[in-house]
Steps between C-alpha positions, in 0.01 A plus 500: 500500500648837411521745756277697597512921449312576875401301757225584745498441822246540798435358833263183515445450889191318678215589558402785275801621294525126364195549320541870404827401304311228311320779358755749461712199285190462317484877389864486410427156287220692358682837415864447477486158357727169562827671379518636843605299781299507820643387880268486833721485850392378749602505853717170564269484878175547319576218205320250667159690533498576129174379306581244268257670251752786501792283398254327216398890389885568456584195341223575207606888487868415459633588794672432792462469886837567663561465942698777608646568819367785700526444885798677674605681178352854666603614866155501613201330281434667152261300305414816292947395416406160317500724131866615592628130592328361177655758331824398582439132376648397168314454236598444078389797331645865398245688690214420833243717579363422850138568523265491786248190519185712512550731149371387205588531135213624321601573161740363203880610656840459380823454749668833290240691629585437847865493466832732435856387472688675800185577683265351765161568442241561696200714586413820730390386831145551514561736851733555772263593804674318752800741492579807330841653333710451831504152446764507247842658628574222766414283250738673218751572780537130622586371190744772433261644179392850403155577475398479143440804305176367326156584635208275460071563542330204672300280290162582707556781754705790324644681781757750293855362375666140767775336457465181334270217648433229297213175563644157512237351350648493153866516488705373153881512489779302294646242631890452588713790462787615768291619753201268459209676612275251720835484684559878545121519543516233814800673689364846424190394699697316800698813520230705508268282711827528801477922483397585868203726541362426166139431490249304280757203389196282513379477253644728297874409520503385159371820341664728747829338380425460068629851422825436634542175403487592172723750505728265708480226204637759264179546304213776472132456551313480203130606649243285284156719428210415725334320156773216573461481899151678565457489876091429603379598855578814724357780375341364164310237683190391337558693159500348157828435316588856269321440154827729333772331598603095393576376892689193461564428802329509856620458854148434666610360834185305580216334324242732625660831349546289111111390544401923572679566150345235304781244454457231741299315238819574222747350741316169574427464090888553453594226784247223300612605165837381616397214755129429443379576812449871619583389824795350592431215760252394249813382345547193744200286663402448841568158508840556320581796745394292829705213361815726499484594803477216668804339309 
């Protein structure tokens, strides 16, 4: 098999975000096609409470389920961590875009729109309104960085020019290189996660420390438009999709917000055009599923 251009990767952990990225492989089956390669980690402690039906869904999508090991890799727990550590895991292919389990793909995509040699791309965090601009210079200052020159607007609540703050829910970057960047992006977070007096490292350690790790990995951020990582909840609750602009992708965090715009039904009818069932434990029967566990 030749190797594959991008590889996606997500998090496929019991109970819920197992079945979330059976969907979100469908969408990218759907809209990127089989040329791109597709990897679900999982938690080497939670391996044993994975569905079977959600090893069967990968096996018919083309993709993988890999155990990785995150338990004493942060100083204190950091589930929100498992992207970075899969990150770092190898995998055969010139470029990986890690993408959160509950976004969907909802239109025909191509990996060059979502990529750029030298560059890590990304999106504009959606807010920041669990800190404001002081947050940065310990941050800057502990890892022996200036602040960056650029300003950014936040994706939904505009608050005049920030420094840049990026989501982590849809982050592509080449692989390899001198200063790989999973790597840089792993110790950039442990060093900031050890900065005394710094608040709101849980959860948001791995945002808090994206700007810098970038910069760290000798690359830029290449900030994808919100058509290509559209953000659902917050402030746009409840409202329809734009009609003017071709959204491609959305990050809709829970079933309940993708039913309110419509595309609950879409998601399900992409999962059994791939599997045949819109469900995914529909995938393995009862009797099959009580007869694994008891063996």
């Amino acid at each position: 098999m030749a190797k594959a251009g991008l590889t996606f990767f997500y998090i496929v952990e019991p109970p819920d975000y197992q079945i979330l990225a059976c969907t979100l492989l469908a969408s990218i089956r759907t809209h990127f096609g089989r040329d791109v390669a597709a990897v679900g980690y999982c938690p080497e402690h939670r391996w044993d409470d994975l569905h079977p039906a959600v090893f069967k869904a990968h096996a018919m999508m083309g993709a993988e389920i890999r155990p990785v090991r995150t338990e004493g890799m942060w100083d204190t727990p950091y589930p929100h961590g498992n992207k970075i550590i899969a990150a770092m895991q190898p995998r055969d292919s010139a470029w990986s875009a890690f993408v959160d389990s509950d976004v969907l793909f909802i239109r025909e995509n191509a990996p060059a729109a979502i990529t750029k040699p030298g560059h890590v791309s990304c999106s504009v965090a959606e807010s920041m309104v669990w800190a404001d601009q002081d947050l940065w210079p310990p941050i800057y200052a502990a890892l022996d960085l200036p602040l960056p020159e650029e300003r950014i607007e936040y994706m939904r609540r505009p608050v005049g020019p920030v420094l840049p703050y990026f989501s982590s829910g849809l982050v592509t970057f080449e692989e390899g290189g001198p200063t790989p960047f999973p790597e840089v992006w792993y110790d950039t977070a442990r060093r900031v996660d050890r900065i005394e007096g710094l608040d709101n490292t849980r959860p948001y350690l791995d945002q808090m420390s994206l700007p810098a790790a970038i910069l760290r990995s000798q690359r830029r951020w290449n900030i994808l438009p919100e058509e290509q990582h559209y953000i659902l909840g917050g402030r746009i609750r409840k409202q329809p999709l734009p009609q003017d602009r071709a959204i491609h992708t959305l990050h809709y965090r829970n079933r309940g917000v993708l039913k309110e715009v419509g595309l609950y039904s879409y998601a399900k009818s992409m999962l059994a055009a791939q599997t045949g069932v819109p469900y995914v434990r529909r995938l393995v029967p009862e009797a099959l599923q009580t007869q694994e566990a008891q063996t």
